[in-house]
Tab-separated table of N, CA, C and O in Angstrom:
chain	number	residue	atom	x	y	z
O	1	UNK	N	-92.259	5.880	-49.464
O	1	UNK	CA	-91.016	5.456	-48.845
O	1	UNK	C	-91.315	4.354	-47.839
O	1	UNK	O	-92.236	4.448	-47.052
O	2	UNK	N	-90.498	3.307	-47.844
O	2	UNK	CA	-90.678	2.168	-46.950
O	2	UNK	C	-89.912	2.419	-45.654
O	2	UNK	O	-88.699	2.596	-45.672
O	3	UNK	N	-90.620	2.468	-44.525
O	3	UNK	CA	-89.992	2.736	-43.242
O	3	UNK	C	-89.734	1.475	-42.430
O	3	UNK	O	-89.481	1.553	-41.239
O	4	UNK	N	-89.801	0.305	-43.053
O	4	UNK	CA	-89.541	-0.926	-42.319
O	4	UNK	C	-88.097	-0.970	-41.873
O	4	UNK	O	-87.192	-0.539	-42.577
O	5	UNK	N	-87.892	-1.498	-40.699
O	5	UNK	CA	-86.547	-1.730	-40.176
O	5	UNK	C	-86.512	-3.153	-39.648
O	5	UNK	O	-87.492	-3.671	-39.138
O	6	UNK	N	-85.352	-3.796	-39.748
O	6	UNK	CA	-85.200	-5.174	-39.322
O	6	UNK	C	-84.115	-5.264	-38.256
O	6	UNK	O	-83.132	-4.544	-38.299
O	7	UNK	N	-84.314	-6.158	-37.306
O	7	UNK	CA	-83.296	-6.455	-36.309
O	7	UNK	C	-83.044	-7.960	-36.331
O	7	UNK	O	-83.880	-8.743	-36.778
O	8	UNK	N	-81.876	-8.367	-35.859
O	8	UNK	CA	-81.587	-9.791	-35.740
O	8	UNK	C	-82.292	-10.336	-34.506
O	8	UNK	O	-82.395	-9.657	-33.492
O	9	UNK	N	-82.749	-11.552	-34.587
O	9	UNK	CA	-83.406	-12.214	-33.462
O	9	UNK	C	-82.333	-12.811	-32.557
O	9	UNK	O	-81.749	-13.846	-32.877
O	10	UNK	N	-82.052	-12.150	-31.438
O	10	UNK	CA	-80.963	-12.604	-30.566
O	10	UNK	C	-81.234	-13.975	-29.952
O	10	UNK	O	-80.302	-14.645	-29.531
O	11	UNK	N	-82.496	-14.410	-29.948
O	11	UNK	CA	-82.782	-15.751	-29.416
O	11	UNK	C	-82.281	-16.841	-30.369
O	11	UNK	O	-82.130	-17.990	-29.964
O	12	UNK	N	-82.024	-16.465	-31.624
O	12	UNK	CA	-81.515	-17.432	-32.604
O	12	UNK	C	-79.987	-17.425	-32.687
O	12	UNK	O	-79.400	-18.270	-33.343
O	13	UNK	N	-79.350	-16.460	-32.031
O	13	UNK	CA	-77.898	-16.344	-32.091
O	13	UNK	C	-77.233	-17.160	-30.988
O	13	UNK	O	-77.806	-17.364	-29.920
O	14	UNK	N	-76.000	-17.599	-31.268
O	14	UNK	CA	-75.190	-18.309	-30.293
O	14	UNK	C	-73.875	-17.562	-30.131
O	14	UNK	O	-73.380	-16.958	-31.088
O	15	UNK	N	-73.292	-17.603	-28.915
O	15	UNK	CA	-71.990	-16.957	-28.743
O	15	UNK	C	-70.992	-17.446	-29.790
O	15	UNK	O	-70.971	-18.623	-30.144
O	16	UNK	N	-70.212	-16.509	-30.302
O	16	UNK	CA	-69.190	-16.695	-31.318
O	16	UNK	C	-69.761	-16.775	-32.733
O	16	UNK	O	-69.039	-17.055	-33.673
O	17	UNK	N	-71.066	-16.498	-32.910
O	17	UNK	CA	-71.603	-16.298	-34.257
O	17	UNK	C	-70.996	-15.008	-34.803
O	17	UNK	O	-70.750	-14.051	-34.057
O	18	UNK	N	-70.767	-14.974	-36.098
O	18	UNK	CA	-70.244	-13.783	-36.747
O	18	UNK	C	-71.376	-13.128	-37.532
O	18	UNK	O	-72.030	-13.777	-38.349
O	19	UNK	N	-71.617	-11.868	-37.257
O	19	UNK	CA	-72.650	-11.103	-37.947
O	19	UNK	C	-71.954	-10.306	-39.047
O	19	UNK	O	-71.138	-9.440	-38.774
O	20	UNK	N	-72.263	-10.645	-40.291
O	20	UNK	CA	-71.699	-9.943	-41.444
O	20	UNK	C	-72.726	-8.923	-41.921
O	20	UNK	O	-73.903	-9.248	-42.071
O	21	UNK	N	-72.249	-7.690	-42.160
O	21	UNK	CA	-73.152	-6.608	-42.557
O	21	UNK	C	-72.707	-5.959	-43.861
O	21	UNK	O	-71.517	-5.850	-44.124
O	22	UNK	N	-73.706	-5.513	-44.612
O	22	UNK	CA	-73.423	-4.660	-45.758
O	22	UNK	C	-73.141	-3.268	-45.216
O	22	UNK	O	-73.709	-2.857	-44.214
O	23	UNK	N	-72.285	-2.545	-45.892
O	23	UNK	CA	-71.981	-1.192	-45.464
O	23	UNK	C	-73.099	-0.218	-45.793
O	23	UNK	O	-74.016	-0.524	-46.552
O	24	UNK	N	-73.023	0.955	-45.216
O	24	UNK	CA	-73.998	2.010	-45.482
O	24	UNK	C	-73.826	2.607	-46.878
O	24	UNK	O	-74.718	3.244	-47.396
O	25	UNK	N	-72.653	2.399	-47.455
O	25	UNK	CA	-72.342	2.970	-48.757
O	25	UNK	C	-72.534	1.900	-49.841
O	25	UNK	O	-71.739	0.971	-49.950
O	26	UNK	N	-73.575	2.006	-50.669
O	26	UNK	CA	-73.829	1.001	-51.709
O	26	UNK	C	-72.676	0.834	-52.693
O	26	UNK	O	-72.416	-0.266	-53.166
O	27	UNK	N	-71.952	1.906	-52.986
O	27	UNK	CA	-70.809	1.811	-53.911
O	27	UNK	C	-69.685	0.982	-53.308
O	27	UNK	O	-69.058	0.182	-53.989
O	28	UNK	N	-69.434	1.159	-51.996
O	28	UNK	CA	-68.411	0.361	-51.315
O	28	UNK	C	-68.822	-1.106	-51.273
O	28	UNK	O	-68.010	-1.996	-51.522
O	29	UNK	N	-70.091	-1.369	-50.973
O	29	UNK	CA	-70.585	-2.750	-50.958
O	29	UNK	C	-70.441	-3.386	-52.336
O	29	UNK	O	-70.054	-4.557	-52.446
O	30	UNK	N	-70.744	-2.625	-53.386
O	30	UNK	CA	-70.611	-3.149	-54.747
O	30	UNK	C	-69.149	-3.453	-55.071
O	30	UNK	O	-68.838	-4.472	-55.700
O	31	UNK	N	-68.232	-2.573	-54.625
O	31	UNK	CA	-66.805	-2.802	-54.858
O	31	UNK	C	-66.333	-4.055	-54.114
O	31	UNK	O	-65.572	-4.858	-54.659
O	32	UNK	N	-66.770	-4.242	-52.868
O	32	UNK	CA	-66.435	-5.452	-52.112
O	32	UNK	C	-66.970	-6.679	-52.833
O	32	UNK	O	-66.295	-7.699	-52.925
O	33	UNK	N	-68.198	-6.593	-53.323
O	33	UNK	CA	-68.815	-7.710	-54.013
O	33	UNK	C	-68.005	-8.070	-55.257
O	33	UNK	O	-67.752	-9.245	-55.520
O	34	UNK	N	-67.575	-7.061	-55.988
O	34	UNK	CA	-66.780	-7.292	-57.196
O	34	UNK	C	-65.433	-7.924	-56.846
O	34	UNK	O	-64.990	-8.862	-57.507
O	35	UNK	N	-64.787	-7.426	-55.807
O	35	UNK	CA	-63.443	-7.890	-55.442
O	35	UNK	C	-63.449	-9.210	-54.684
O	35	UNK	O	-62.640	-10.086	-54.929
O	36	UNK	N	-64.374	-9.345	-53.728
O	36	UNK	CA	-64.351	-10.495	-52.814
O	36	UNK	C	-65.509	-11.471	-53.009
O	36	UNK	O	-65.586	-12.476	-52.319
O	37	UNK	N	-66.424	-11.137	-53.897
O	37	UNK	CA	-67.561	-12.021	-54.115
O	37	UNK	C	-68.624	-11.933	-53.038
O	37	UNK	O	-69.465	-12.813	-52.910
O	38	UNK	N	-68.580	-10.876	-52.238
O	38	UNK	CA	-69.576	-10.678	-51.188
O	38	UNK	C	-69.839	-9.191	-50.992
O	38	UNK	O	-68.903	-8.388	-51.052
O	39	UNK	N	-71.077	-8.801	-50.759
O	39	UNK	CA	-71.378	-7.391	-50.509
O	39	UNK	C	-71.167	-6.999	-49.042
O	39	UNK	O	-71.311	-5.833	-48.693
O	40	UNK	N	-70.820	-7.956	-48.198
O	40	UNK	CA	-70.684	-7.676	-46.766
O	40	UNK	C	-69.309	-7.092	-46.480
O	40	UNK	O	-68.283	-7.651	-46.850
O	41	UNK	N	-69.306	-5.940	-45.810
O	41	UNK	CA	-68.072	-5.175	-45.617
O	41	UNK	C	-67.621	-5.089	-44.163
O	41	UNK	O	-66.568	-4.547	-43.876
O	42	UNK	N	-68.424	-5.605	-43.243
O	42	UNK	CA	-68.116	-5.453	-41.823
O	42	UNK	C	-68.551	-6.705	-41.068
O	42	UNK	O	-69.555	-7.317	-41.414
O	43	UNK	N	-67.782	-7.064	-40.052
O	43	UNK	CA	-68.113	-8.239	-39.241
O	43	UNK	C	-68.153	-7.860	-37.765
O	43	UNK	O	-67.376	-7.022	-37.298
O	44	UNK	N	-69.093	-8.469	-37.044
O	44	UNK	CA	-69.222	-8.289	-35.600
O	44	UNK	C	-69.274	-9.676	-34.968
O	44	UNK	O	-69.755	-10.620	-35.586
O	45	UNK	N	-68.809	-9.785	-33.743
O	45	UNK	CA	-68.823	-11.068	-33.047
O	45	UNK	C	-69.897	-11.046	-31.973
O	45	UNK	O	-69.866	-10.199	-31.067
O	46	UNK	N	-70.845	-11.982	-32.084
O	46	UNK	CA	-71.887	-12.095	-31.068
O	46	UNK	C	-71.276	-12.773	-29.840
O	46	UNK	O	-70.648	-13.822	-29.949
O	47	UNK	N	-71.442	-12.156	-28.663
O	47	UNK	CA	-70.827	-12.697	-27.450
O	47	UNK	C	-71.844	-13.274	-26.470
O	47	UNK	O	-71.474	-13.783	-25.420
O	48	UNK	N	-73.110	-13.201	-26.810
O	48	UNK	CA	-74.147	-13.766	-25.949
O	48	UNK	C	-74.913	-12.695	-25.198
O	48	UNK	O	-74.552	-11.519	-25.187
O	49	UNK	N	-75.998	-13.115	-24.584
O	49	UNK	CA	-76.861	-12.240	-23.787
O	49	UNK	C	-77.296	-10.988	-24.549
O	49	UNK	O	-77.389	-9.903	-23.998
O	50	UNK	N	-77.512	-11.143	-25.865
O	50	UNK	CA	-78.005	-10.033	-26.678
O	50	UNK	C	-76.953	-9.035	-27.119
O	50	UNK	O	-77.284	-8.020	-27.714
O	51	UNK	N	-75.659	-9.309	-26.864
O	51	UNK	CA	-74.598	-8.349	-27.162
O	51	UNK	C	-73.625	-8.857	-28.219
O	51	UNK	O	-73.406	-10.049	-28.354
O	52	UNK	N	-73.030	-7.906	-28.930
O	52	UNK	CA	-71.949	-8.228	-29.853
O	52	UNK	C	-70.797	-7.268	-29.615
O	52	UNK	O	-70.951	-6.200	-29.024
O	53	UNK	N	-69.612	-7.672	-30.087
O	53	UNK	CA	-68.431	-6.827	-30.049
O	53	UNK	C	-68.213	-6.306	-31.455
O	53	UNK	O	-68.292	-7.055	-32.432
O	54	UNK	N	-67.921	-5.014	-31.546
O	54	UNK	CA	-67.742	-4.354	-32.830
O	54	UNK	C	-66.475	-3.517	-32.781
O	54	UNK	O	-66.281	-2.743	-31.838
O	55	UNK	N	-65.603	-3.698	-33.758
O	55	UNK	CA	-64.384	-2.891	-33.845
O	55	UNK	C	-64.490	-1.983	-35.060
O	55	UNK	O	-64.895	-2.418	-36.133
O	56	UNK	N	-64.142	-0.727	-34.864
O	56	UNK	CA	-64.139	0.228	-35.975
O	56	UNK	C	-62.965	1.180	-35.779
O	56	UNK	O	-62.158	0.987	-34.875
O	57	UNK	N	-62.899	2.187	-36.585
O	57	UNK	CA	-61.823	3.159	-36.485
O	57	UNK	C	-61.803	3.900	-35.157
O	57	UNK	O	-60.803	4.489	-34.781
O	58	UNK	N	-62.920	3.873	-34.431
O	58	UNK	CA	-62.989	4.570	-33.141
O	58	UNK	C	-62.706	3.649	-31.964
O	58	UNK	O	-62.760	4.079	-30.830
O	59	UNK	N	-62.422	2.369	-32.230
O	59	UNK	CA	-62.096	1.433	-31.155
O	59	UNK	C	-63.036	0.247	-31.120
O	59	UNK	O	-63.818	0.018	-32.040
O	60	UNK	N	-62.953	-0.497	-30.023
O	60	UNK	CA	-63.774	-1.696	-29.835
O	60	UNK	C	-64.875	-1.366	-28.839
O	60	UNK	O	-64.630	-0.756	-27.807
O	61	UNK	N	-66.106	-1.771	-29.181
O	61	UNK	CA	-67.220	-1.506	-28.273
O	61	UNK	C	-68.150	-2.710	-28.267
O	61	UNK	O	-68.124	-3.553	-29.155
O	62	UNK	N	-68.971	-2.765	-27.255
O	62	UNK	CA	-69.998	-3.796	-27.145
O	62	UNK	C	-71.349	-3.103	-27.245
O	62	UNK	O	-71.538	-2.026	-26.699
O	63	UNK	N	-72.272	-3.722	-27.996
O	63	UNK	CA	-73.605	-3.156	-28.158
O	63	UNK	C	-74.647	-4.253	-28.143
O	63	UNK	O	-74.341	-5.421	-28.351
O	64	UNK	N	-75.878	-3.858	-27.943
O	64	UNK	CA	-77.002	-4.787	-27.957
O	64	UNK	C	-77.486	-5.016	-29.392
O	64	UNK	O	-77.592	-4.060	-30.166
O	65	UNK	N	-77.780	-6.267	-29.724
O	65	UNK	CA	-78.264	-6.618	-31.055
O	65	UNK	C	-79.534	-5.846	-31.391
O	65	UNK	O	-79.701	-5.352	-32.509
O	66	UNK	N	-80.427	-5.700	-30.432
O	66	UNK	CA	-81.710	-5.039	-30.691
O	66	UNK	C	-81.576	-3.554	-31.010
O	66	UNK	O	-82.523	-2.932	-31.448
O	67	UNK	N	-80.404	-2.987	-30.794
O	67	UNK	CA	-80.195	-1.567	-31.108
O	67	UNK	C	-79.703	-1.351	-32.532
O	67	UNK	O	-79.544	-0.221	-32.968
O	68	UNK	N	-79.424	-2.429	-33.234
O	68	UNK	CA	-78.931	-2.330	-34.600
O	68	UNK	C	-80.073	-2.584	-35.565
O	68	UNK	O	-80.657	-3.659	-35.578
O	69	UNK	N	-80.405	-1.575	-36.354
O	69	UNK	CA	-81.504	-1.674	-37.314
O	69	UNK	C	-80.959	-1.781	-38.726
O	69	UNK	O	-79.985	-1.118	-39.077
O	70	UNK	N	-81.608	-2.603	-39.523
O	70	UNK	CA	-81.227	-2.790	-40.918
O	70	UNK	C	-82.380	-2.352	-41.815
O	70	UNK	O	-83.536	-2.590	-41.495
O	71	UNK	N	-82.049	-1.740	-42.948
O	71	UNK	CA	-83.066	-1.291	-43.893
O	71	UNK	C	-83.675	-2.447	-44.667
O	71	UNK	O	-84.821	-2.393	-45.080
O	72	UNK	N	-82.897	-3.500	-44.871
O	72	UNK	CA	-83.345	-4.660	-45.627
O	72	UNK	C	-82.980	-5.926	-44.862
O	72	UNK	O	-81.956	-5.971	-44.171
O	73	UNK	N	-83.781	-6.943	-45.006
O	73	UNK	CA	-83.501	-8.213	-44.341
O	73	UNK	C	-82.203	-8.842	-44.858
O	73	UNK	O	-81.573	-9.636	-44.187
O	74	UNK	N	-81.771	-8.420	-46.059
O	74	UNK	CA	-80.536	-8.935	-46.653
O	74	UNK	C	-79.294	-8.130	-46.262
O	74	UNK	O	-78.203	-8.429	-46.737
O	75	UNK	N	-79.434	-7.132	-45.406
O	75	UNK	CA	-78.297	-6.294	-45.024
O	75	UNK	C	-77.344	-6.983	-44.053
O	75	UNK	O	-76.257	-6.481	-43.799
O	76	UNK	N	-77.749	-8.126	-43.500
O	76	UNK	CA	-76.880	-8.852	-42.576
O	76	UNK	C	-77.132	-10.354	-42.710
O	76	UNK	O	-78.246	-10.774	-43.004
O	77	UNK	N	-76.057	-11.119	-42.513
O	77	UNK	CA	-76.175	-12.569	-42.424
O	77	UNK	C	-75.383	-13.021	-41.203
O	77	UNK	O	-74.516	-12.297	-40.710
O	78	UNK	N	-75.687	-14.205	-40.727
O	78	UNK	CA	-74.994	-14.744	-39.557
O	78	UNK	C	-74.246	-16.001	-39.977
O	78	UNK	O	-74.816	-16.892	-40.608
O	79	UNK	N	-72.965	-16.044	-39.629
O	79	UNK	CA	-72.135	-17.212	-39.887
O	79	UNK	C	-71.883	-17.927	-38.564
O	79	UNK	O	-71.628	-17.280	-37.549
O	80	UNK	N	-71.929	-19.245	-38.602
O	80	UNK	CA	-71.716	-20.038	-37.385
O	80	UNK	C	-70.674	-21.117	-37.671
O	80	UNK	O	-70.751	-21.809	-38.667
O	81	UNK	N	-69.713	-21.223	-36.772
O	81	UNK	CA	-68.694	-22.261	-36.879
O	81	UNK	C	-69.380	-23.616	-36.790
O	81	UNK	O	-70.246	-23.824	-35.941
O	82	UNK	N	-69.035	-24.549	-37.660
O	82	UNK	CA	-69.788	-25.796	-37.731
O	82	UNK	C	-69.262	-26.910	-36.839
O	82	UNK	O	-69.681	-28.054	-36.972
O	83	UNK	N	-68.359	-26.588	-35.943
O	83	UNK	CA	-67.927	-27.579	-34.962
O	83	UNK	C	-67.835	-26.919	-33.593
O	83	UNK	O	-67.806	-25.689	-33.489
O	84	UNK	N	-67.819	-27.720	-32.580
O	84	UNK	CA	-67.772	-27.202	-31.207
O	84	UNK	C	-66.463	-26.447	-30.974
O	84	UNK	O	-65.389	-26.932	-31.312
O	85	UNK	N	-66.571	-25.255	-30.425
O	85	UNK	CA	-65.380	-24.481	-30.076
O	85	UNK	C	-64.973	-24.829	-28.647
O	85	UNK	O	-65.776	-24.717	-27.728
O	86	UNK	N	-63.723	-25.235	-28.458
O	86	UNK	CA	-63.253	-25.509	-27.098
O	86	UNK	C	-62.840	-24.205	-26.421
O	86	UNK	O	-62.826	-23.142	-27.044
O	87	UNK	N	-62.522	-24.273	-25.139
O	87	UNK	CA	-62.181	-23.055	-24.374
O	87	UNK	C	-61.001	-22.308	-24.986
O	87	UNK	O	-60.991	-21.081	-25.023
O	88	UNK	N	-59.996	-23.043	-25.444
O	88	UNK	CA	-58.812	-22.398	-26.010
O	88	UNK	C	-59.171	-21.604	-27.266
O	88	UNK	O	-58.760	-20.460	-27.415
O	89	UNK	N	-59.958	-22.208	-28.173
O	89	UNK	CA	-60.360	-21.498	-29.388
O	89	UNK	C	-61.204	-20.274	-29.054
O	89	UNK	O	-61.046	-19.215	-29.654
O	90	UNK	N	-62.107	-20.433	-28.091
O	90	UNK	CA	-62.947	-19.300	-27.682
O	90	UNK	C	-62.088	-18.171	-27.124
O	90	UNK	O	-62.311	-17.000	-27.414
O	91	UNK	N	-61.095	-18.516	-26.315
O	91	UNK	CA	-60.216	-17.501	-25.719
O	91	UNK	C	-59.412	-16.773	-26.800
O	91	UNK	O	-59.243	-15.550	-26.742
O	92	UNK	N	-58.936	-17.510	-27.789
O	92	UNK	CA	-58.166	-16.901	-28.878
O	92	UNK	C	-59.047	-15.929	-29.666
O	92	UNK	O	-58.653	-14.799	-29.948
O	93	UNK	N	-60.249	-16.363	-30.016
O	93	UNK	CA	-61.176	-15.504	-30.771
O	93	UNK	C	-61.533	-14.268	-29.959
O	93	UNK	O	-61.478	-13.144	-30.449
O	94	UNK	N	-61.859	-14.460	-28.689
O	94	UNK	CA	-62.244	-13.347	-27.818
O	94	UNK	C	-61.109	-12.333	-27.685
O	94	UNK	O	-61.316	-11.126	-27.789
O	95	UNK	N	-59.905	-12.823	-27.485
O	95	UNK	CA	-58.746	-11.944	-27.332
O	95	UNK	C	-58.490	-11.164	-28.623
O	95	UNK	O	-58.231	-9.955	-28.582
O	96	UNK	N	-58.570	-11.846	-29.752
O	96	UNK	CA	-58.325	-11.190	-31.038
O	96	UNK	C	-59.347	-10.086	-31.289
O	96	UNK	O	-58.989	-8.969	-31.672
O	97	UNK	N	-60.608	-10.373	-31.073
O	97	UNK	CA	-61.658	-9.391	-31.353
O	97	UNK	C	-61.543	-8.180	-30.430
O	97	UNK	O	-61.768	-7.054	-30.840
O	98	UNK	N	-61.174	-8.397	-29.202
O	98	UNK	CA	-61.076	-7.288	-28.246
O	98	UNK	C	-59.814	-6.446	-28.429
O	98	UNK	O	-59.708	-5.368	-27.871
O	99	UNK	N	-58.860	-6.951	-29.199
O	99	UNK	CA	-57.597	-6.210	-29.355
O	99	UNK	C	-57.703	-5.185	-30.416
O	99	UNK	O	-57.862	-4.804	-31.280
């Protein structure tokens, strides 16, 4: 059994990066892949200083990137907006994610 675990390198992340994750359930990930063309079922917003915001059925929480372990290096990808976000766009994104 392979006991390797992977974490994202927070030094490579920038605020407002989106962390896309595969779900814990391979069947759900496969269904998402079939329907949406992607196996990633969950998104988190990196807010800086090693933290991300995560919303789930239990509410919105903030956690440290280094506390999230992945079984495979392919279990998560990072998306980055390709243009500069101004204060207004950042405020809109921040408000939406926290709601």
